[in-house]
Coordinates of C-alpha atoms and ligand atoms in Angstrom, one line a residue:
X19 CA -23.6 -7.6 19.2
X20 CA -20.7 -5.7 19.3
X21 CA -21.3 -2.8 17.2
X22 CA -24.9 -0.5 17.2
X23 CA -25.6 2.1 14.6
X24 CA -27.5 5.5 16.0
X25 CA -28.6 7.8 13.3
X26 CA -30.8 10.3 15.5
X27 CA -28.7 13.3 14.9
X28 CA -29.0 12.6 11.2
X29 CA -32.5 11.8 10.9
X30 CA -34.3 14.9 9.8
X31 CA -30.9 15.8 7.5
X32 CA -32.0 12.7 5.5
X33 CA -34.6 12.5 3.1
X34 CA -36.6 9.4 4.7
X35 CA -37.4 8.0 1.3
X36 CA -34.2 8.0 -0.3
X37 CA -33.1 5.8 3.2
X38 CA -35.7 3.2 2.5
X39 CA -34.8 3.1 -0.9
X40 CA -31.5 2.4 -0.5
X41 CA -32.6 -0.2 2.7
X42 CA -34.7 -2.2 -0.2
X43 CA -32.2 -1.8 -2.6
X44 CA -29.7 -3.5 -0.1
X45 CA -31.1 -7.1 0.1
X46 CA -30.7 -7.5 -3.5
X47 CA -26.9 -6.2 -3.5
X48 CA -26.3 -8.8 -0.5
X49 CA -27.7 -11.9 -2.6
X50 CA -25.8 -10.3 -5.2
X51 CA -22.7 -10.8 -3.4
X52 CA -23.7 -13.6 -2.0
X53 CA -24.2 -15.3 -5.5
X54 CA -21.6 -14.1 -6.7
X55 CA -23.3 -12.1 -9.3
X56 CA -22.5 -8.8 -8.6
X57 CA -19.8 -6.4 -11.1
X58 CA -16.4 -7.3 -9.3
X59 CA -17.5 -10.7 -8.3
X60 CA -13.5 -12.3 -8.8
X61 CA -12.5 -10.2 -5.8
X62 CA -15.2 -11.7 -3.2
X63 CA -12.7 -14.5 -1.4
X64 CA -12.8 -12.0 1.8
X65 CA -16.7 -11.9 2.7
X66 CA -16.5 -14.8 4.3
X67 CA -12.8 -15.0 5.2
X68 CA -12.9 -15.3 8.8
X69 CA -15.1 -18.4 8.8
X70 CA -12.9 -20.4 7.1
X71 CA -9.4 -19.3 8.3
X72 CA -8.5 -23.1 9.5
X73 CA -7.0 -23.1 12.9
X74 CA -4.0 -24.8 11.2
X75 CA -3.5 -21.8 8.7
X76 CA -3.7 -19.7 12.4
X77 CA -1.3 -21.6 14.0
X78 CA 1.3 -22.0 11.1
X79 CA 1.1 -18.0 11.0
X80 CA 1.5 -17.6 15.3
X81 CA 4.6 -20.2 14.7
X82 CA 6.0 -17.8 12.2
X83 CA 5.3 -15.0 14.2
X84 CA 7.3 -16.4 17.4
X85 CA 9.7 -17.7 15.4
X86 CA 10.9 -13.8 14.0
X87 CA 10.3 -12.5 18.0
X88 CA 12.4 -14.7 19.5
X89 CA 15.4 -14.1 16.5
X90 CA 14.5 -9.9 16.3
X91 CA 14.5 -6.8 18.5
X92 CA 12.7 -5.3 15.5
X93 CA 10.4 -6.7 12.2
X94 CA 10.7 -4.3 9.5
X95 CA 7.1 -4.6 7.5
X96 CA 7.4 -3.6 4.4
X97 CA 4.2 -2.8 1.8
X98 CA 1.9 -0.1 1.0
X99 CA -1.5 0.3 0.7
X100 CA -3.7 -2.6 1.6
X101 CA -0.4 -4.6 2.1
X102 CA 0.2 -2.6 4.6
X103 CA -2.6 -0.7 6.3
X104 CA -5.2 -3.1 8.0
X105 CA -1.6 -4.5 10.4
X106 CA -1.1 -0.9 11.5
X107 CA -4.5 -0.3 11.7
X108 CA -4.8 -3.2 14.4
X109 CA -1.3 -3.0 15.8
X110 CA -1.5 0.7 16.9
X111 CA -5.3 0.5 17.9
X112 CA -3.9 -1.7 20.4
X113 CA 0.4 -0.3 21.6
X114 CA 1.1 1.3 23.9
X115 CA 2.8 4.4 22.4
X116 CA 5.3 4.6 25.6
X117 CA 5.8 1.0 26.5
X118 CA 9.2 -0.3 25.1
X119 CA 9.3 -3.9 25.2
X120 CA 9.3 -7.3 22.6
X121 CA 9.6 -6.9 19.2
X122 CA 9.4 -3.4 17.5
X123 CA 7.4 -3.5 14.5
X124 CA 8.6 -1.0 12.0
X125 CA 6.7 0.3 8.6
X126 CA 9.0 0.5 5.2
X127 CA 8.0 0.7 1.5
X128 CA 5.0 3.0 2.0
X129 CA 6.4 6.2 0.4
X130 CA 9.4 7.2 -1.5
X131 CA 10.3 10.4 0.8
X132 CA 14.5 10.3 0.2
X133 CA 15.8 9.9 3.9
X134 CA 13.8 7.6 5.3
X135 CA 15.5 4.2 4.7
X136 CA 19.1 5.7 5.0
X137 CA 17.5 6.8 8.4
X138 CA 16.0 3.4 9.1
X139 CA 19.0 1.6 8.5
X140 CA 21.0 3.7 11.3
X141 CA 18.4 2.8 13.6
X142 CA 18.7 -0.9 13.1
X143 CA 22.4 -0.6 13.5
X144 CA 23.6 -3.5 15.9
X145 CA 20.2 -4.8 16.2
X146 CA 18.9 -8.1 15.6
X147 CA 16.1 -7.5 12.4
X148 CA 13.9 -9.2 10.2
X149 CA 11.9 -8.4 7.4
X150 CA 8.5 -9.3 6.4
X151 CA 7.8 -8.1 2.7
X152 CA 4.2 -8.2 1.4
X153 CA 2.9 -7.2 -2.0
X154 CA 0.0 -9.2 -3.7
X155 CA 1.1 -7.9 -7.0
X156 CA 4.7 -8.2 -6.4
X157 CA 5.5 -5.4 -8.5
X158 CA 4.7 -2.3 -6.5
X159 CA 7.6 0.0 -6.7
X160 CA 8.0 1.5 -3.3
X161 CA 7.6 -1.9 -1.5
X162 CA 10.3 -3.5 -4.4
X163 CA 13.0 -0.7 -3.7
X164 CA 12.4 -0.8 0.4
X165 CA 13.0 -4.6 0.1
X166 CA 16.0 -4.9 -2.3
X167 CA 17.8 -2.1 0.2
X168 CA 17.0 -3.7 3.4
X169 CA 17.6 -7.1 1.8
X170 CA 21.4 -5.9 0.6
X171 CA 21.5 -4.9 4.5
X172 CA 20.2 -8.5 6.0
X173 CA 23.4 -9.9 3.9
X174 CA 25.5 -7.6 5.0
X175 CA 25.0 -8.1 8.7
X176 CA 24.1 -11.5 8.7
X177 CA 25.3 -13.2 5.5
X178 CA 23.4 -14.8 2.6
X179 CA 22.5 -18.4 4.4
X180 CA 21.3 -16.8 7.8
X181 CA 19.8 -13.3 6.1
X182 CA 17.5 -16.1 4.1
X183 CA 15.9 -17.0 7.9
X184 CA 14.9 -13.4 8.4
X185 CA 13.2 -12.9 5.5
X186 CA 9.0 -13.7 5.4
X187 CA 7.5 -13.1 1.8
X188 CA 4.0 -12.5 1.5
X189 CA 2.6 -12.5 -2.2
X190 CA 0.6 -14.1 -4.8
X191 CA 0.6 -17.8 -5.6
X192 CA 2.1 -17.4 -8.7
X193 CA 2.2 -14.3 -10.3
X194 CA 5.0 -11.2 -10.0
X195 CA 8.6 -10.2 -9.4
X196 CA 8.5 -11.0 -5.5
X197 CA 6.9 -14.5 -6.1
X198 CA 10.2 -15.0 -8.5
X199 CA 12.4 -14.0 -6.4
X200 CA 11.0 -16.2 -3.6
X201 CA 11.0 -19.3 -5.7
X202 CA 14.6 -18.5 -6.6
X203 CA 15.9 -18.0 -3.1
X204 CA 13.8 -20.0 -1.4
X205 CA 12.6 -17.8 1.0
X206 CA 9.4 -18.6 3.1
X207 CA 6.8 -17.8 2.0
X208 CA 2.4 -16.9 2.9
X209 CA 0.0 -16.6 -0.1
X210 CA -2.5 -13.4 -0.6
X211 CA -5.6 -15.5 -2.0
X212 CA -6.2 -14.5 -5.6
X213 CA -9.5 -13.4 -5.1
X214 CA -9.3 -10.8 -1.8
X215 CA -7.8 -7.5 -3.2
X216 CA -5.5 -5.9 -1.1
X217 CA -7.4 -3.6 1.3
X218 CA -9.8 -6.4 2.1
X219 CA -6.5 -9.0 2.9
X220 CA -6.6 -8.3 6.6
X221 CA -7.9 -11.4 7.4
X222 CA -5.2 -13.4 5.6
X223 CA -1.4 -13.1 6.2
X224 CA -1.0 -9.7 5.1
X225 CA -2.6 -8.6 8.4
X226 CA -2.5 -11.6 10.4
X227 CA 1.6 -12.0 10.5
X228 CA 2.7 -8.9 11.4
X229 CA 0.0 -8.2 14.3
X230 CA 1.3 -11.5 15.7
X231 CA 4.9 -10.6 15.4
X232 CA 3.7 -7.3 17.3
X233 CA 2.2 -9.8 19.7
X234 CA -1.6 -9.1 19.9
X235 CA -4.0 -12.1 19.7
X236 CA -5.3 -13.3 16.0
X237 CA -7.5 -15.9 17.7
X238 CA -9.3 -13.2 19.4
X239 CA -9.2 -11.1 16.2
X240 CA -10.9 -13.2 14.3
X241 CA -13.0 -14.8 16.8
X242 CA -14.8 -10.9 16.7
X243 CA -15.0 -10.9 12.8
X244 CA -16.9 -14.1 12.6
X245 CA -19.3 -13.1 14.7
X246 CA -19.8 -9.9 13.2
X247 CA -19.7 -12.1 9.4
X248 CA -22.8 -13.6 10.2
X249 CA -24.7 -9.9 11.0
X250 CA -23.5 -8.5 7.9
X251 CA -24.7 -11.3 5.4
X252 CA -28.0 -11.5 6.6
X253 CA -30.8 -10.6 5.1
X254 CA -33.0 -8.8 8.0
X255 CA -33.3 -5.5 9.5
X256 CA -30.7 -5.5 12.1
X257 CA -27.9 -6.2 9.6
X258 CA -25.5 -3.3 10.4
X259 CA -23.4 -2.8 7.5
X260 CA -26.8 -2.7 5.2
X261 CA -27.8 0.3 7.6
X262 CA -24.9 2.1 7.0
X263 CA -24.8 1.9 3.9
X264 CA -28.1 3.2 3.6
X265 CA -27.8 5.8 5.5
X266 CA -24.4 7.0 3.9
X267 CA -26.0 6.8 0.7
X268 CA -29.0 8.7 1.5
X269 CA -26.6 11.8 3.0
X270 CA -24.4 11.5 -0.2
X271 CA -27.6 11.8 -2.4
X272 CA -28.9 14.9 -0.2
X273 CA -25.5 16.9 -1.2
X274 CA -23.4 15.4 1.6
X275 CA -20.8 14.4 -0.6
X276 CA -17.8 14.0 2.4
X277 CA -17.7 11.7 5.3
X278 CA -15.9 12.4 8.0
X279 CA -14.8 9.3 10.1
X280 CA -14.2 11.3 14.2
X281 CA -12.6 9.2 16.8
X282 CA -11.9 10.2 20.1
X283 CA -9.0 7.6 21.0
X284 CA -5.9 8.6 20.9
X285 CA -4.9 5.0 19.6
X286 CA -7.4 5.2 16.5
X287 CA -5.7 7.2 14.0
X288 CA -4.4 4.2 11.4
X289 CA -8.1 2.7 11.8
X290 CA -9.4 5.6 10.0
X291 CA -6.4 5.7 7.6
X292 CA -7.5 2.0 7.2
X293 CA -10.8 3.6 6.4
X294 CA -10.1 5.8 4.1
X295 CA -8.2 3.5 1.8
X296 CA -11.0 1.0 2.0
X297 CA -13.8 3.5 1.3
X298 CA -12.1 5.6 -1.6
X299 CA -10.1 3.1 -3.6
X300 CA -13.6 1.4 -3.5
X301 CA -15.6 4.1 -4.0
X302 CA -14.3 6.7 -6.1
X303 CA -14.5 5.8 -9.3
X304 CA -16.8 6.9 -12.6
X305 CA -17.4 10.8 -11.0
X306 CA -19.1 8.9 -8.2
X307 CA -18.3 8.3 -4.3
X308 CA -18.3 10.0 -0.8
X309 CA -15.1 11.8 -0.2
X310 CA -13.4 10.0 3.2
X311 CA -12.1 12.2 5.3
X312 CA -10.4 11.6 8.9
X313 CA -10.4 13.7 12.4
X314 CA -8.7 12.3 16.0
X315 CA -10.9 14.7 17.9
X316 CA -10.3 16.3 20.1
X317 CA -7.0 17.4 18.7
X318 CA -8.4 18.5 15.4
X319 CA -11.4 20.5 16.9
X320 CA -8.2 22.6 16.9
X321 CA -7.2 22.5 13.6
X322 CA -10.4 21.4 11.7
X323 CA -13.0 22.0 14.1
X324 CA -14.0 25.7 12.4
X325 CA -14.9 24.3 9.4
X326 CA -16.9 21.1 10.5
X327 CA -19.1 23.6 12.3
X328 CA -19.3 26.0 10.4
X329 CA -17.7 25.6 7.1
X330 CA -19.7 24.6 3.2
X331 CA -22.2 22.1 4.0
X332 CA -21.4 19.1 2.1
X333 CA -20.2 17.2 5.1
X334 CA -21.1 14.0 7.5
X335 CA -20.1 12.8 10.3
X336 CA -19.8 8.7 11.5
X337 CA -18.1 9.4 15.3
X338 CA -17.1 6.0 17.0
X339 CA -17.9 6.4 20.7
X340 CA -16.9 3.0 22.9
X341 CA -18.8 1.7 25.4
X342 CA -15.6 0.4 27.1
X343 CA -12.4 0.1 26.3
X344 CA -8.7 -1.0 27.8
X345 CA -7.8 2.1 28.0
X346 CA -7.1 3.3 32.4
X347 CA -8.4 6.8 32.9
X348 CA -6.7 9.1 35.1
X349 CA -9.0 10.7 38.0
X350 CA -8.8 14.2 38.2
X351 CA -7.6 15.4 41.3
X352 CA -8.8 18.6 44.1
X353 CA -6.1 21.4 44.1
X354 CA -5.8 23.6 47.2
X355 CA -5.5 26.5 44.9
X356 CA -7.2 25.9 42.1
X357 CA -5.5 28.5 40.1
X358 CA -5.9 26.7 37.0
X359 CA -10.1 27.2 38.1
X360 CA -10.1 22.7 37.7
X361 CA -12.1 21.8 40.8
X362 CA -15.2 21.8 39.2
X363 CA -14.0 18.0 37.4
X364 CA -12.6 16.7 41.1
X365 CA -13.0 13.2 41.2
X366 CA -14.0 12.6 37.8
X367 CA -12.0 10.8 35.5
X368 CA -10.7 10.9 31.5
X369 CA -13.2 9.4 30.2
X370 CA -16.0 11.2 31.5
X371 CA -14.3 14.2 30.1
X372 CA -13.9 13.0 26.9
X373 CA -17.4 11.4 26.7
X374 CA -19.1 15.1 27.5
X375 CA -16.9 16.2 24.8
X376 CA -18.1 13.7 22.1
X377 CA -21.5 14.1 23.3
X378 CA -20.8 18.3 23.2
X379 CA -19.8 18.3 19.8
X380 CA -22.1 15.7 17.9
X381 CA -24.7 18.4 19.0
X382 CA -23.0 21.9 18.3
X383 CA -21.8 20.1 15.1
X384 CA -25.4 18.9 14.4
X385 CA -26.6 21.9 15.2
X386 CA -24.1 23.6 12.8
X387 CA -26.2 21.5 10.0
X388 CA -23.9 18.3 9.9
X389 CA -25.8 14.7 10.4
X390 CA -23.8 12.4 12.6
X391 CA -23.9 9.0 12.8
X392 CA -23.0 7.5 15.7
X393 CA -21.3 3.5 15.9
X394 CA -21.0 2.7 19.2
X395 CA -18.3 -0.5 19.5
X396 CA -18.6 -2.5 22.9
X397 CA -15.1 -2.2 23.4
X398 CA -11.5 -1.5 22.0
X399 CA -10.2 -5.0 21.9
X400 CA -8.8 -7.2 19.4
X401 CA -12.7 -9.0 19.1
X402 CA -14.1 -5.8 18.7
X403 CA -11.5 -4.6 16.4
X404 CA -12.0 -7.7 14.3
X405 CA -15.8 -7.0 14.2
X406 CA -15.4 -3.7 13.4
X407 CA -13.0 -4.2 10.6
X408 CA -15.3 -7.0 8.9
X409 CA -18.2 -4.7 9.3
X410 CA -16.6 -1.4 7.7
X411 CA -15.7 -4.0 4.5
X412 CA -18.8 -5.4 4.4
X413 CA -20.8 -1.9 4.2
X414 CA -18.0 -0.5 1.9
X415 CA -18.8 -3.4 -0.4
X416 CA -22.5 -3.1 0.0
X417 CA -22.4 1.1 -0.5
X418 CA -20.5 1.2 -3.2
X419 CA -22.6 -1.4 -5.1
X420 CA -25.7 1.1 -3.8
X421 CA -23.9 3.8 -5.7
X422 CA -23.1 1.7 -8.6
X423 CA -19.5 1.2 -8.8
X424 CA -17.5 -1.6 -8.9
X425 CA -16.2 -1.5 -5.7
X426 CA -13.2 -3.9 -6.2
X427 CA -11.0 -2.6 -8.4
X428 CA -8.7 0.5 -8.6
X429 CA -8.1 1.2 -12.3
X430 CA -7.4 4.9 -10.8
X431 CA -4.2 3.9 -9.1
X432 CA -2.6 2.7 -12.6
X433 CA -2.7 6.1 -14.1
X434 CA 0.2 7.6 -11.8
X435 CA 2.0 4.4 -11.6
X436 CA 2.0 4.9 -15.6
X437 CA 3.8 8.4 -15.9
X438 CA 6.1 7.6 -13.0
X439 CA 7.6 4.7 -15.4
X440 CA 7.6 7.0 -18.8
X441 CA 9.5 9.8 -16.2
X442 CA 12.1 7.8 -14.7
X443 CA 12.3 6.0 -18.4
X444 CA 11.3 2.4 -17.3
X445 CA 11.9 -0.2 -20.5
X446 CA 8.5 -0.8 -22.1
X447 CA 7.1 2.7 -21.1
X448 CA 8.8 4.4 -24.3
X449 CA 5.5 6.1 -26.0
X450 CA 4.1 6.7 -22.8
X451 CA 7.0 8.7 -22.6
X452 CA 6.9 10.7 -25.4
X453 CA 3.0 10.5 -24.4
X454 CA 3.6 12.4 -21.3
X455 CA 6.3 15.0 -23.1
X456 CA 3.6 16.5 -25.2
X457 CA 0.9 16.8 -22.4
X458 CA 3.3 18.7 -20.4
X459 CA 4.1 20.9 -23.3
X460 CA 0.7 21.3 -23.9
X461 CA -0.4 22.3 -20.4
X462 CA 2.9 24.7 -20.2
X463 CA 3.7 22.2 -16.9
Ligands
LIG523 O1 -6.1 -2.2 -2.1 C1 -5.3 -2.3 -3.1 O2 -5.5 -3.2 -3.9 C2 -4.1 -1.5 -3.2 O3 -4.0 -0.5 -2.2 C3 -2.8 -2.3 -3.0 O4 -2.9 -3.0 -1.8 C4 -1.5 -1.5 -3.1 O5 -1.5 -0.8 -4.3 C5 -0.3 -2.4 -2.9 O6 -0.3 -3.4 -3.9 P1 0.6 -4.6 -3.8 O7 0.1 -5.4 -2.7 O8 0.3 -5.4 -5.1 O9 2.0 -4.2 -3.7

């Protein structure tokens, strides 16, 4: 297997019967899921997604993919949220951060910060570009304004017939703006299956296109989530994303109400902002859930490092720790001088540094009274990414059906949406308006 669970530095931090509770209560949310029968049961088409991705459905997306690589120095993706997440999640877990070759994949329609498209649209200045737009709704705002600039700029460069060839729409079947607009241009097009919400569509074109315009292997990908499918729906003892839920659940109903995801990999940071979209959209909901929180360690033993050792107590640790990875460590070298007092680490390499450092601080932060669960992941490729990715969605799924939500749905993400409209005086958003007027008189805001 590619993925173990180690919970010995949370053991005695765990009440053991509240762990066995939750292990029992797990086979019956799996056959609830399973059969369909559980609350949010339109929204389970991704459970077993990467089993029945045809190889046809692969290869149509790779063609695609080569097709905007060989026409584009850079693919502008543009989404937000789970449109736009689980690609940079698997994307940067694998770039090299210096290397400057193929196609540059760059991220638009994720906030609303002023500069950032004027910006963008310098940089693509006498480039050859693309677009690939995804939004399952096809109404999100930020995504709909990125695309209707950058789609004025395609025409512009490249006029209306040959801008339509560097255009890839991703979005639902039917429904929505974008699927209008698609029909009416005819733009091509991949469909979000109706039942996979959006931060559990990496398995389908929403993730799948733009890591292959970026180049990395979906075969591979996927080949690692199917093997990791068949773990996480069984009904035994060794299924992983059952443990982890159990265990998270037990910490969360011992007071530790935070989890803190720590990687020490330098190329893992949009994995746990993957993470963290997964596990609070689908768990934070009714006064309930387990606040996810994020560290790249050992930068933020820097920054947060005080108060994960000795801060309020209310916090838990998952650290991944790899048992390979791609990644070539640098050996230390002997210094004649030795001013810098080094020599002691001669001949060792990075990763034996970082490895005592990860081991170093699961035990002063343990010590410190925070549990840590360790997942150790075989390695940092795109197998073990794609096993890693199905089994965090498989145990958010499972947990938050442990601490009774309905884990697949967001009715929490409407409310902003809602007084953004009434404020910048959107037609149909009238009351809300007037709505919103009187609260802020009320609160003196
Ligand atoms: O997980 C979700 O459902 C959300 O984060 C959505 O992905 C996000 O709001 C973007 O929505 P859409 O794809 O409809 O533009």
């Amino acid at each position: 297997m590619q993925l173990s669970i180690d919970k010995t530095l949370v053991k005695d931090l765990m009440v053991e019967n509240h762990y066995n509770r939750y292990k029992q209560m797990g086979s019956g949310v799996i056959q609830a899921l399973k059969n369909n029968t559980c609350e949010g049961n339109d929204f389970l088409g991704w459970m077993n997604l990467p089993s029945h991705i045809s190889n046809d459905e692969l290869n149509r997306i790779q063609e695609v993919a080569d097709k905007l690589r060989s026409n584009s120095d850079a693919v502008v993706v543009i989404g937000i949220g789970g449109s736009y997440l689980g690609a940079r999640a698997v994307i940067e877990s694998q770039l090299n951060p210096f290397a400057n070759k193929g196609t540059e994949i760059i991220y638009a329609g994720h906030h609303l910060s002023p500069g950032y498209l004027t910006e963008l649209a310098s940089h693509l200045e006498g480039k050859k570009w693309s677009v690939v737009v995804i939004s399952k709704s096809g109404t999100t705002t930020e995504p709909a304004i990125a695309f209707r600039f950058l789609r004025q700029k395609l025409t512009e460069q490249f006029g209306e017939n040959s801008s339509k060839d560097r255009i890839v729409a991703i979005t639902d079947e039917k429904k929505g703006a974008l699927r209008q607009l698609v029909e009416a241009e005819g733009l091509p097009s991949f469909i979000i299956p109706d039942n996979v919400g959006g931060r559990f569509s990496v398995f389908t074109p929403v993730g799948l296109l733009p890591i292959a315009i970026a180049g990395f292997d979906i075969k591979a990908l996927i080949v690692g989530a199917v093997e990791m499918e068949k773990n996480v729906w069984s009904e035994n003892d060794e299924n992983l994303a059952l443990e982890y839920a159990a265990i998270r659940n037990a910490l969360n109903q011992n007071g530790f109400g935070i989890e803190v995801l720590a990687n020490y990999h330098h190329k893992f940071h949009y994995i746990s902002e993957w993470w963290k979209q997964l596990y609070g959209e689908s768990e934070g909901k009714d006064g309930k859930g387990i606040f996810p929180a994020s560290v790249d360690l050992t930068t933020d033993l820097h920054s947060m490092g005080q108060y994960l050792q000795d801060g309020k107590r209310n916090i838990f640790e998952t650290v991944i720790q790899f048992d390979n990875t791609q990644l070539k460590a640098e050996t230390i070298q002997e210094d004649s001088e030795n001013l810098d007092k080094l020599n002691y680490l001669a001949g060792k390499d990075l990763s034996f540094v970082n490895a005592n450092a990860l081991e170093g601080t699961m035990l002063a932060h343990r010590t410190g009274g925070v549990p840590n669960i360790k997942l150790r992941i075989a390695n940092d490729d795109m197998k073990s990414i794609g096993g890693l990715l199905q089994f965090f969605m498989a145990a958010c799924g499972i947990s938050g059906l442990m601490l009774q939500v309905n884990p697949f749905n967001q009715p929490g993400v409407e409310d902003y949406k809602r007084n953004m409209f009434a404020l910048l005086q959107k037609p149909g958003f009238e009351q809300e308006g007037e709505e919103l007027q009187q609260l802020k008189k009320n609160l003196g805001f």
